[in-house]
mmCIF file of C-alpha atoms and ligand atoms in Angstrom:
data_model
loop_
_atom_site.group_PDB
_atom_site.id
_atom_site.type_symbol
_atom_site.label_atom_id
_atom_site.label_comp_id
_atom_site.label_asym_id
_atom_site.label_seq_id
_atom_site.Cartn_x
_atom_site.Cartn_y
_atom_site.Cartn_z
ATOM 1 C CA UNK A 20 8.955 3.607 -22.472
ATOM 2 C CA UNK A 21 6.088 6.099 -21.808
ATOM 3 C CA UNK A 22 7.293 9.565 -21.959
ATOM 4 C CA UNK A 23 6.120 10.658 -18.612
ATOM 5 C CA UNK A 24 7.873 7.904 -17.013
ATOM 6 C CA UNK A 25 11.709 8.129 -15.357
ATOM 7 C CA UNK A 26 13.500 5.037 -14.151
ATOM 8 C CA UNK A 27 16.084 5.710 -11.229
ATOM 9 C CA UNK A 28 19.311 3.691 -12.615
ATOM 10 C CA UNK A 29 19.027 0.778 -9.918
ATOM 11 C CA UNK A 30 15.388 0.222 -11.395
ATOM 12 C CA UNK A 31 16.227 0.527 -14.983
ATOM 13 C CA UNK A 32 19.482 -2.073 -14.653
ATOM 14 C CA UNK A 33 17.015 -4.426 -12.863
ATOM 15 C CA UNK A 34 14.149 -3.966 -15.164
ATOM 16 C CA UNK A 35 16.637 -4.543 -18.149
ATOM 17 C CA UNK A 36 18.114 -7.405 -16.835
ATOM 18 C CA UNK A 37 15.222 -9.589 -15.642
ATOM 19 C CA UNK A 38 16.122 -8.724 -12.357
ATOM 20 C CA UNK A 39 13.427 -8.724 -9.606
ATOM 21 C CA UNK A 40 12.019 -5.411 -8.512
ATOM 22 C CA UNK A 41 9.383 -4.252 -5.926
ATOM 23 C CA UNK A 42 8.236 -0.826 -6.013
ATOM 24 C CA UNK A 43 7.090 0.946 -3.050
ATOM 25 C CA UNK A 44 4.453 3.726 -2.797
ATOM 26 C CA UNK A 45 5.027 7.471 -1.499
ATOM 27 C CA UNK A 46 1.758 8.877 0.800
ATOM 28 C CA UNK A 47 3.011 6.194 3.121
ATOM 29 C CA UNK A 48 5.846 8.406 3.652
ATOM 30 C CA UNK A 49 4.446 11.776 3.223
ATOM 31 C CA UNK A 50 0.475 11.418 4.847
ATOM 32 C CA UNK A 51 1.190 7.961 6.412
ATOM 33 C CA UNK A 52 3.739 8.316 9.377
ATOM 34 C CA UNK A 53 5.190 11.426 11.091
ATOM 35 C CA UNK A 54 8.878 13.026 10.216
ATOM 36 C CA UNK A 55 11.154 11.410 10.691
ATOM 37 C CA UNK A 56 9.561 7.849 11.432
ATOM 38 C CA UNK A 57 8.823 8.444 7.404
ATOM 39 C CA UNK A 58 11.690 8.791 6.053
ATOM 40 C CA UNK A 59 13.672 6.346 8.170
ATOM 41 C CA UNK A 60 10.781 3.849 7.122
ATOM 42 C CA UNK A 61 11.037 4.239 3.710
ATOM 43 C CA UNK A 62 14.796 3.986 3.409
ATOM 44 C CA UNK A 63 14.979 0.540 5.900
ATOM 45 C CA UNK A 64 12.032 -0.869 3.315
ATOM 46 C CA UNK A 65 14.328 -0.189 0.551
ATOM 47 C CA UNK A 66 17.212 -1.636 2.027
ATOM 48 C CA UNK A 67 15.284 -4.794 3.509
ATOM 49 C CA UNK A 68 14.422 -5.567 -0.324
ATOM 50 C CA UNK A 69 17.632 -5.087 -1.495
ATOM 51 C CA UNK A 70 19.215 -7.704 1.128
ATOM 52 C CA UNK A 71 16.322 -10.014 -0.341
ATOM 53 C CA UNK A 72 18.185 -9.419 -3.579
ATOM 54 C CA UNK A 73 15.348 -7.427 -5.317
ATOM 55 C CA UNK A 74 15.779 -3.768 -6.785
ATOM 56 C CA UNK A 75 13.713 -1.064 -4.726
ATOM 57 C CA UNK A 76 11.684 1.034 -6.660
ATOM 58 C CA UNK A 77 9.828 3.663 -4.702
ATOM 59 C CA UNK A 78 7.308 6.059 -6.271
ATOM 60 C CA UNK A 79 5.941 9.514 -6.863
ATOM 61 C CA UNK A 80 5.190 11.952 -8.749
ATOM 62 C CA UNK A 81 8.210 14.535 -8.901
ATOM 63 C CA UNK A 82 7.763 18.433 -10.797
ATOM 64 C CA UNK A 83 5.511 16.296 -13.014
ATOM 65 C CA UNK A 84 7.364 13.255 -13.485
ATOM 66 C CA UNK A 85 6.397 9.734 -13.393
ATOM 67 C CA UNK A 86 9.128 8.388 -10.999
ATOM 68 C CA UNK A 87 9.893 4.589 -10.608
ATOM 69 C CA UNK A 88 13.284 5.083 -7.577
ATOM 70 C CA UNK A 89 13.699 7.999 -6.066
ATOM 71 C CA UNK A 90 17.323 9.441 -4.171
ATOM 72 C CA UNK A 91 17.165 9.060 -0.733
ATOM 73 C CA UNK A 92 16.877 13.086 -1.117
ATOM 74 C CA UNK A 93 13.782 12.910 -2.694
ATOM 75 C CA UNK A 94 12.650 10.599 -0.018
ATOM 76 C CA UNK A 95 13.543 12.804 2.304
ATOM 77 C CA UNK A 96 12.184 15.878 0.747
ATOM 78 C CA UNK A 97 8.370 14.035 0.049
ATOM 79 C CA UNK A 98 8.932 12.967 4.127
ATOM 80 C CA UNK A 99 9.523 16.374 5.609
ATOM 81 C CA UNK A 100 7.010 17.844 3.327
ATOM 82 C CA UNK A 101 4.377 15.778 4.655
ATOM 83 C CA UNK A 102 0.909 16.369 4.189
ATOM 84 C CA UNK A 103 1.985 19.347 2.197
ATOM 85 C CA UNK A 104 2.338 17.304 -0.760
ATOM 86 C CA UNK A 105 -0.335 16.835 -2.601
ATOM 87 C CA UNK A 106 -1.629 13.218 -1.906
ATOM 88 C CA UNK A 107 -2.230 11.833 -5.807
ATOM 89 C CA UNK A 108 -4.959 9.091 -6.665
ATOM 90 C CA UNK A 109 -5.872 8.129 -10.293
ATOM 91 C CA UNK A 110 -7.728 11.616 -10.637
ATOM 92 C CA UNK A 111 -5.010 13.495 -9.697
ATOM 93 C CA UNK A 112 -2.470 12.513 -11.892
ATOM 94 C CA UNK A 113 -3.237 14.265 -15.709
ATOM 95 C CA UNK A 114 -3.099 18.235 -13.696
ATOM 96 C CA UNK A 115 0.415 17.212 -11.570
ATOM 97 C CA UNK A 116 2.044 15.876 -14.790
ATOM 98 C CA UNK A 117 0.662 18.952 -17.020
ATOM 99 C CA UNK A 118 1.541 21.673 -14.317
ATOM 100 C CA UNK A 119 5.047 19.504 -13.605
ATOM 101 C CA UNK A 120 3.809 19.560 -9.464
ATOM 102 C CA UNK A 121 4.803 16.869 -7.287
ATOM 103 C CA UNK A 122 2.364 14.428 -5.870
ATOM 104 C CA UNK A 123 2.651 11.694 -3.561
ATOM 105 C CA UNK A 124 1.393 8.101 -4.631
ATOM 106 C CA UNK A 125 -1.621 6.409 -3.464
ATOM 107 C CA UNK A 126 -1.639 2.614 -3.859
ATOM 108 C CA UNK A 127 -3.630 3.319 -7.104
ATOM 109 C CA UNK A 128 -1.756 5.814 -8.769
ATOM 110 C CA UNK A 129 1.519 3.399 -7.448
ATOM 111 C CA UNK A 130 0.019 0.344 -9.369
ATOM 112 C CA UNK A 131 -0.346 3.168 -12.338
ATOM 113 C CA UNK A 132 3.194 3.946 -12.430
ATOM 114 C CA UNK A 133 4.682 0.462 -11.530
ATOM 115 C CA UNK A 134 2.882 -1.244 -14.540
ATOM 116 C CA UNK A 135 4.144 1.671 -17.145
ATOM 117 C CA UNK A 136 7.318 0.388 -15.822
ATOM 118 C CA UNK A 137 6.583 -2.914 -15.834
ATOM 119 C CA UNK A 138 7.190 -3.771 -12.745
ATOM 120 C CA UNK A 139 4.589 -6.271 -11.162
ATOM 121 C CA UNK A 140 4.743 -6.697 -7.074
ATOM 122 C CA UNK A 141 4.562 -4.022 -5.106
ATOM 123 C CA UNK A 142 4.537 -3.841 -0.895
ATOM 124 C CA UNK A 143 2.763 -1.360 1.117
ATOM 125 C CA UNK A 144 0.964 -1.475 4.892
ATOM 126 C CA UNK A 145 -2.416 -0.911 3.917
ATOM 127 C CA UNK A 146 -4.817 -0.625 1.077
ATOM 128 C CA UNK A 147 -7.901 2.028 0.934
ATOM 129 C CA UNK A 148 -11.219 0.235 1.079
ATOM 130 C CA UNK A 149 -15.134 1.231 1.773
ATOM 131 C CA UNK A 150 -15.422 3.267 4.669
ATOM 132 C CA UNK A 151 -17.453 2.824 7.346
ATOM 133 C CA UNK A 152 -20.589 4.531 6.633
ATOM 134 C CA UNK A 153 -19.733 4.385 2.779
ATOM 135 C CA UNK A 154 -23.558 3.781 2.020
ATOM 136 C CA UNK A 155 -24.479 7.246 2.660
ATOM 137 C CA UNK A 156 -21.006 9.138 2.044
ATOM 138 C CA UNK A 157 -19.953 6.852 -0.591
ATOM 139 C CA UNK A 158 -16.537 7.270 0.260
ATOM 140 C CA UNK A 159 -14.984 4.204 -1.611
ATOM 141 C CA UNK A 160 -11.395 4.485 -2.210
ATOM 142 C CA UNK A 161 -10.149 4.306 -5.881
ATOM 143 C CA UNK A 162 -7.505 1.432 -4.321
ATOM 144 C CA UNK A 163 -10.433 -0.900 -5.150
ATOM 145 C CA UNK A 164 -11.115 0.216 -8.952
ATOM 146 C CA UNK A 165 -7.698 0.076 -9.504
ATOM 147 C CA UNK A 166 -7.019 -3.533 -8.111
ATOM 148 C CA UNK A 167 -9.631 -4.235 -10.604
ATOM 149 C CA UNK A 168 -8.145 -2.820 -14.036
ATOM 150 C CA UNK A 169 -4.322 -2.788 -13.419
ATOM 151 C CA UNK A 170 -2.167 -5.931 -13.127
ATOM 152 C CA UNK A 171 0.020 -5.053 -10.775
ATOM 153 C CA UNK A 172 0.170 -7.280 -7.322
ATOM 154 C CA UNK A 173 -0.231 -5.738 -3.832
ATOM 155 C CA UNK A 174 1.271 -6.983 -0.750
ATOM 156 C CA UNK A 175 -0.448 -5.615 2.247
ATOM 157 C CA UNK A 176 -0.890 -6.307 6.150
ATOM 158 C CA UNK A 177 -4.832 -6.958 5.497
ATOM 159 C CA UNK A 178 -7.183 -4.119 5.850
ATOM 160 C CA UNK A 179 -7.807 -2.205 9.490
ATOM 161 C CA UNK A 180 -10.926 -1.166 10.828
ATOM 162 C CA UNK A 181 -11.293 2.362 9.802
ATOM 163 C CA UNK A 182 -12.881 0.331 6.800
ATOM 164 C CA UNK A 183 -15.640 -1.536 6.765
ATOM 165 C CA UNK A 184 -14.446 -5.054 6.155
ATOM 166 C CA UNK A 185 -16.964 -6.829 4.919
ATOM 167 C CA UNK A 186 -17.762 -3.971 2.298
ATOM 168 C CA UNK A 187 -14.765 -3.849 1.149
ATOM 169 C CA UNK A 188 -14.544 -7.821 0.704
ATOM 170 C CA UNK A 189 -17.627 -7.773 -0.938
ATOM 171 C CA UNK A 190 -16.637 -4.817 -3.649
ATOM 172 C CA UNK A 191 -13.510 -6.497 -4.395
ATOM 173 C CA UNK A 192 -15.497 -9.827 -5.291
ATOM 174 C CA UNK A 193 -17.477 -7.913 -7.664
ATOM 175 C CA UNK A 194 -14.395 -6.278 -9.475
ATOM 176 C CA UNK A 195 -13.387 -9.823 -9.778
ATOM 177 C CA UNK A 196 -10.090 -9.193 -7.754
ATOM 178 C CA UNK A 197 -8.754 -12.326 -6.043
ATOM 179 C CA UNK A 198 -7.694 -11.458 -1.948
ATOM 180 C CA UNK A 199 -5.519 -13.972 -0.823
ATOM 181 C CA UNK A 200 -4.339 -14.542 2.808
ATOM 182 C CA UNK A 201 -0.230 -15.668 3.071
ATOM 183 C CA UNK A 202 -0.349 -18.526 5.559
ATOM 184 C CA UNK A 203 -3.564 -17.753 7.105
ATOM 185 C CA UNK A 204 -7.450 -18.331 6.071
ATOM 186 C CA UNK A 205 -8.745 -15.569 7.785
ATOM 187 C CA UNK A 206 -8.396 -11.916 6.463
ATOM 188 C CA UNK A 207 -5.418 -9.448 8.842
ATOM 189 C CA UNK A 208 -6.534 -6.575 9.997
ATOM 190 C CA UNK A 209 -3.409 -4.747 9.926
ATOM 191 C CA UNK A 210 -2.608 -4.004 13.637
ATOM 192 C CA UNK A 211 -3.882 -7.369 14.188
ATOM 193 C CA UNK A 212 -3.440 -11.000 12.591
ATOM 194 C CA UNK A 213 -7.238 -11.443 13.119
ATOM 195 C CA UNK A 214 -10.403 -9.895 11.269
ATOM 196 C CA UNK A 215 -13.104 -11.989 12.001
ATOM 197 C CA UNK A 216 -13.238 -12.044 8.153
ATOM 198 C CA UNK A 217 -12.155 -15.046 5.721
ATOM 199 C CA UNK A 218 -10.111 -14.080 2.713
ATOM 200 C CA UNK A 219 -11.088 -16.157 -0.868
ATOM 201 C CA UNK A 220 -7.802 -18.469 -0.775
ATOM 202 C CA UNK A 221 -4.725 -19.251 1.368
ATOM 203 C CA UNK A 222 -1.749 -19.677 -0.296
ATOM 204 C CA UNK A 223 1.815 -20.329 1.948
ATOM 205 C CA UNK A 224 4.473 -20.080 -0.280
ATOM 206 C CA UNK A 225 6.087 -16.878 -2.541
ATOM 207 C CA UNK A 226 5.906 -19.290 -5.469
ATOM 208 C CA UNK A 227 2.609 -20.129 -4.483
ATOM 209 C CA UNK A 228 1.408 -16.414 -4.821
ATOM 210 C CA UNK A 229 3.658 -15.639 -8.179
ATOM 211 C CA UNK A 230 1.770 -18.590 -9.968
ATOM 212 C CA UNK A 231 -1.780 -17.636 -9.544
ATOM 213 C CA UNK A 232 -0.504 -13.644 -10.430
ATOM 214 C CA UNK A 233 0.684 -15.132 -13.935
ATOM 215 C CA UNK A 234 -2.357 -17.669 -14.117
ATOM 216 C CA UNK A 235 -4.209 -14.425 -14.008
ATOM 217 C CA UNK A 236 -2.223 -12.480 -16.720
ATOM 218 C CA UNK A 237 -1.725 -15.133 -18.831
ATOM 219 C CA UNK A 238 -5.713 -15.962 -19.296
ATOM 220 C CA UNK A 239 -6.221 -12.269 -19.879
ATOM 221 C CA UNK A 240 -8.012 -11.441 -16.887
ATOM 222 C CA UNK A 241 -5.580 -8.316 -16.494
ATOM 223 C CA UNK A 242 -5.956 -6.367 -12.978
ATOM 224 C CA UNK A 243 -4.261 -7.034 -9.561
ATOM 225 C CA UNK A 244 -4.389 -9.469 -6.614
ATOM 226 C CA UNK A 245 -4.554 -8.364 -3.136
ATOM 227 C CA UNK A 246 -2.029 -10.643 -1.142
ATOM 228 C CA UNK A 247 -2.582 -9.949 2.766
ATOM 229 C CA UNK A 248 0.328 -10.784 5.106
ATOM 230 C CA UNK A 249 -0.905 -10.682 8.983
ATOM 231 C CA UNK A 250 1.589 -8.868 11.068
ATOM 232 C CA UNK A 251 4.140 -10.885 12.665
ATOM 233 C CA UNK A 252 2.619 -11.981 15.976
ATOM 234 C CA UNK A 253 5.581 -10.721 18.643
ATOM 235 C CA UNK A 254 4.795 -6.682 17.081
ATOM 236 C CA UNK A 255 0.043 -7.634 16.652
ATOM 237 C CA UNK A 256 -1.901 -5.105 18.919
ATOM 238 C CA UNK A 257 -4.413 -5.944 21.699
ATOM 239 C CA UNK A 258 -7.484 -6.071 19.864
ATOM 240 C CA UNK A 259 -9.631 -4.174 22.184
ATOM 241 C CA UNK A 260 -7.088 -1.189 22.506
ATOM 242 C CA UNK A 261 -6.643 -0.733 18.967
ATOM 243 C CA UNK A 262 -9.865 -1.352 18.271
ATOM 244 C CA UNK A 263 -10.936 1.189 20.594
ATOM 245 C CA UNK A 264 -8.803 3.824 19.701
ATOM 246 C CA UNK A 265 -10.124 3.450 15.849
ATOM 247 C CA UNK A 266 -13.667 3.558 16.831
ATOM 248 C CA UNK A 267 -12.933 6.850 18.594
ATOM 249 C CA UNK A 268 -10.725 8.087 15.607
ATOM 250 C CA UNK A 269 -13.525 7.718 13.129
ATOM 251 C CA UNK A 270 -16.173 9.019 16.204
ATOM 252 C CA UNK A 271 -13.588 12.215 15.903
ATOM 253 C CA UNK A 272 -13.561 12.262 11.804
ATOM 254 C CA UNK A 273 -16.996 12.526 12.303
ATOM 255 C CA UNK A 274 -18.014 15.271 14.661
ATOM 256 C CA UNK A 275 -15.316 17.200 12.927
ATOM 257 C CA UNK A 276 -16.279 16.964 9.789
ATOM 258 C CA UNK A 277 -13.828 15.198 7.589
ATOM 259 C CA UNK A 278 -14.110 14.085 4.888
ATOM 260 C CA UNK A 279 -12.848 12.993 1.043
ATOM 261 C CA UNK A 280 -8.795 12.634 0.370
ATOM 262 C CA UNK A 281 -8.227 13.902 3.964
ATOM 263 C CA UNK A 282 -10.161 10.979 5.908
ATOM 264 C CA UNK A 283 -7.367 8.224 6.248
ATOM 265 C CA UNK A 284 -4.576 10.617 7.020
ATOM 266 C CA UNK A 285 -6.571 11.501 9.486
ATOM 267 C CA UNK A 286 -7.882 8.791 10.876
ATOM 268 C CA UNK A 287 -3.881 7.050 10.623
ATOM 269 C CA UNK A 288 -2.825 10.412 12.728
ATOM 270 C CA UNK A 289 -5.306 10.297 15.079
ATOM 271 C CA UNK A 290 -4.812 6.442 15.936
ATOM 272 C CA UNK A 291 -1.231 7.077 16.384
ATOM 273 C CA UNK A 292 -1.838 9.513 18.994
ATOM 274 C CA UNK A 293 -4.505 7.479 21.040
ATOM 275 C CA UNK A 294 -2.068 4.439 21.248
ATOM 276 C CA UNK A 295 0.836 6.446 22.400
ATOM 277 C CA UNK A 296 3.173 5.961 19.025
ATOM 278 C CA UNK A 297 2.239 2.280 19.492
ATOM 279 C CA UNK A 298 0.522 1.835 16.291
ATOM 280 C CA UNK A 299 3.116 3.161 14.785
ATOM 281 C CA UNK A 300 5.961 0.886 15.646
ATOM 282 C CA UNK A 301 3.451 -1.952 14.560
ATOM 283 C CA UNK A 302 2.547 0.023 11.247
ATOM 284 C CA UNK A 303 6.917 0.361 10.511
ATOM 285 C CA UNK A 304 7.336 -3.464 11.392
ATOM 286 C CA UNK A 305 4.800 -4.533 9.163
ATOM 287 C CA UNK A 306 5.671 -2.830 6.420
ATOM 288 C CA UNK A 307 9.178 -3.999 6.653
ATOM 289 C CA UNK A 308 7.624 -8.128 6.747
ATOM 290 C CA UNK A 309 5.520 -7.186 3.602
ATOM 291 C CA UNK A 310 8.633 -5.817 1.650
ATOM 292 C CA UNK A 311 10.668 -8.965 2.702
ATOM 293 C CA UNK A 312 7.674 -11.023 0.954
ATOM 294 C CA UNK A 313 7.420 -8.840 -1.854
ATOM 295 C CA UNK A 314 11.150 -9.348 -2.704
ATOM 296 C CA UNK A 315 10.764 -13.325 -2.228
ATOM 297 C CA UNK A 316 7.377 -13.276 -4.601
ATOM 298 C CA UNK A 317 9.345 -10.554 -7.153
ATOM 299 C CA UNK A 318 12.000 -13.200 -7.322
ATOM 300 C CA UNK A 319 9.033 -15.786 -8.252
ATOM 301 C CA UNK A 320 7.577 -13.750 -10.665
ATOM 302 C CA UNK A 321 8.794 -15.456 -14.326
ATOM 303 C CA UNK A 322 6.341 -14.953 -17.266
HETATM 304 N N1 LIG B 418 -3.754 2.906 4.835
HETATM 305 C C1 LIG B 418 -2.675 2.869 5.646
HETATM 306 N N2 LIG B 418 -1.629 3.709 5.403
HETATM 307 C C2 LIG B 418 -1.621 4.556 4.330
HETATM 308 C C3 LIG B 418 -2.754 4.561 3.452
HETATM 309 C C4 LIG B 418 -3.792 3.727 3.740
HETATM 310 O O1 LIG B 418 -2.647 2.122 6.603
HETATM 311 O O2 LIG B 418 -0.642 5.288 4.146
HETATM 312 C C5 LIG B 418 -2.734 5.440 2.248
HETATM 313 C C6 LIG B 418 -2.343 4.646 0.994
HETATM 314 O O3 LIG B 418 -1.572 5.472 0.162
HETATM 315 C C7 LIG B 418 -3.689 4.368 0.336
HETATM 316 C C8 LIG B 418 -4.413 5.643 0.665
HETATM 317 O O4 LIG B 418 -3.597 4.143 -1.062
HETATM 318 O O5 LIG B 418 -4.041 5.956 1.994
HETATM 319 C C9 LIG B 418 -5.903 5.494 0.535
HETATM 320 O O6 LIG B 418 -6.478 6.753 0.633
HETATM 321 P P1 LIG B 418 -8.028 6.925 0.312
HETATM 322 O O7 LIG B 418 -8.718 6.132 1.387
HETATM 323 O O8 LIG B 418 -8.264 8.383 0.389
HETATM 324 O O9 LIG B 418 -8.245 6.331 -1.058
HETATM 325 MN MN1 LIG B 419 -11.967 8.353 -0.054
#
């Protein structure tokens, strides 16, 4: 095992035993949702894959350890900290581990950690993409690169508007990284089931989506899969009002100058409070219908 790396006992048992696992990333919970929405969130996902019969492995970066399953006290801690914590991508991770600092997981730096474990599904809400405006800020999230290189799978609710879409489809085509939509031809956009946008394949079963993950692997075409699961129609978001409220978010970004690690925070923060809290009780029951997949595609998931 890589020296950096420690397994929380539920994860290790599973990993030993050929036991499904899911792991779970942490900026979600510290510069994705509010205290205590976070940590409430992060400890129903947990539980939701465990009643799917899959071992929960959330993830972080903890006084400069690799963590695969944290204690619901170091949930808790990473959730009241918030944005406090330093939010760690791929670049981050070499000055955390040698200054033993805690950092919060991106989806990249997640995929990072899960494959040192070896853990190969992982469930989130949504993935960084090109932003809007990325040809003269070039503001491209390192989500994408890593999709490309590690083979870890991510389950997501499609990709929301603060992105541009079609950008973002287009860079993961280059990078070779297969988006598939679960029951649906046409890409999610996270609050929404609908994008406007097709995804590359539609695939409706859990079995469905472990079997292309190990076609890929087992050629040798390494990296990840993007595997986007709309939002479960009775929790969607009218269209106009979300979209609305995101135009106006990234208006705000904009005039205020934001920019780098601190744009999608923002943006997530600012959306919330335009809606009301109503994106938010979509963003927590989406996560919670991604994890349920995850588990059932974890369970799938036989080399
Ligand atoms: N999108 C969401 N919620 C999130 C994020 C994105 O709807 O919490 C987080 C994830 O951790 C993702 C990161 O990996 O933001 C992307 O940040 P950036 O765009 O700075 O790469
Ligand atoms: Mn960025």
């Amino acid at each position: 095992m890589n020296k950096y790396l420690d397994l929380s006992p539920e994860v290790a048992e599973a990993l030993q035993n050929g036991k499904p696992v899911v792991a779970l990333e942490s900026t979600i919970i510290s510069h994705g949702m509010p205290y205590p929405q976070n940590v409430e969130t992060a400890l129903r996902v947990e539980q939701t894959i465990r009643d799917e019969g899959a071992a929960p492995a959330t993830i972080a970066v903890i006084g400069g350890r690799l963590k695969a399953g944290l204690t619901p006290s170091e949930i808790e801690y990473l959730g009241k900290k918030g944005t406090a914590v330093t939010k760690a991508s791929r670049r981050d991770l070499p000055v955390l581990v040698a200054r033993g600092q805690d950092g919060a997981t991106t989806v990249a730096t997640t995929m990072i950690i899960a494959a040192l474990a070896g853990i190969r599904v992982f469930a989130t809400g949504g993935v960084g993409g090109v932003h809007r405006g990325a040809e003269t800020t070039m503001d491209i999230s390192a989500d994408l690169e890593e999709l490309a290189r590690t083979p870890v799978m991510v389950i997501c609710a499609g990709a929301k508007s603060i992105l541009d879409l079609g950008l973002t489809l287009e860079y993961l085509e280059t990078k070779g990284v297969p988006v598939i939509g679960y029951g649906t031809e046409e890409l999610p956009a996270f609050y929404t089931r609908k994008s406007g946008f097709k995804v590359d394949y539609r695939l409706d079963t859990p079995e469905e989506v472990a079997k292309a993950f190990i076609a890929k692997q087992e050629m040798g075409l390494g990296g990840g899969m993007l595997v986007t699961n709309p939002i479960p129609e009775e929790y969607s978001m009218d269209a106009d009002r979300i979209n609305a409220a995101i135009d106006e978010a990234v208006a705000d970004a904009k005039r205020l100058g934001i920019h780098g690690k601190e744009t999608t925070p923002y943006l997530l923060a600012r959306i919330k409070d335009l809606t009301g809290g109503d994106s938010l009780a979509s963003n927590i029951q989406l996560v919670l219908n991604n994890a349920r997949l995850a588990a059932r595609v974890a369970k799938e998931m036989v080399f």
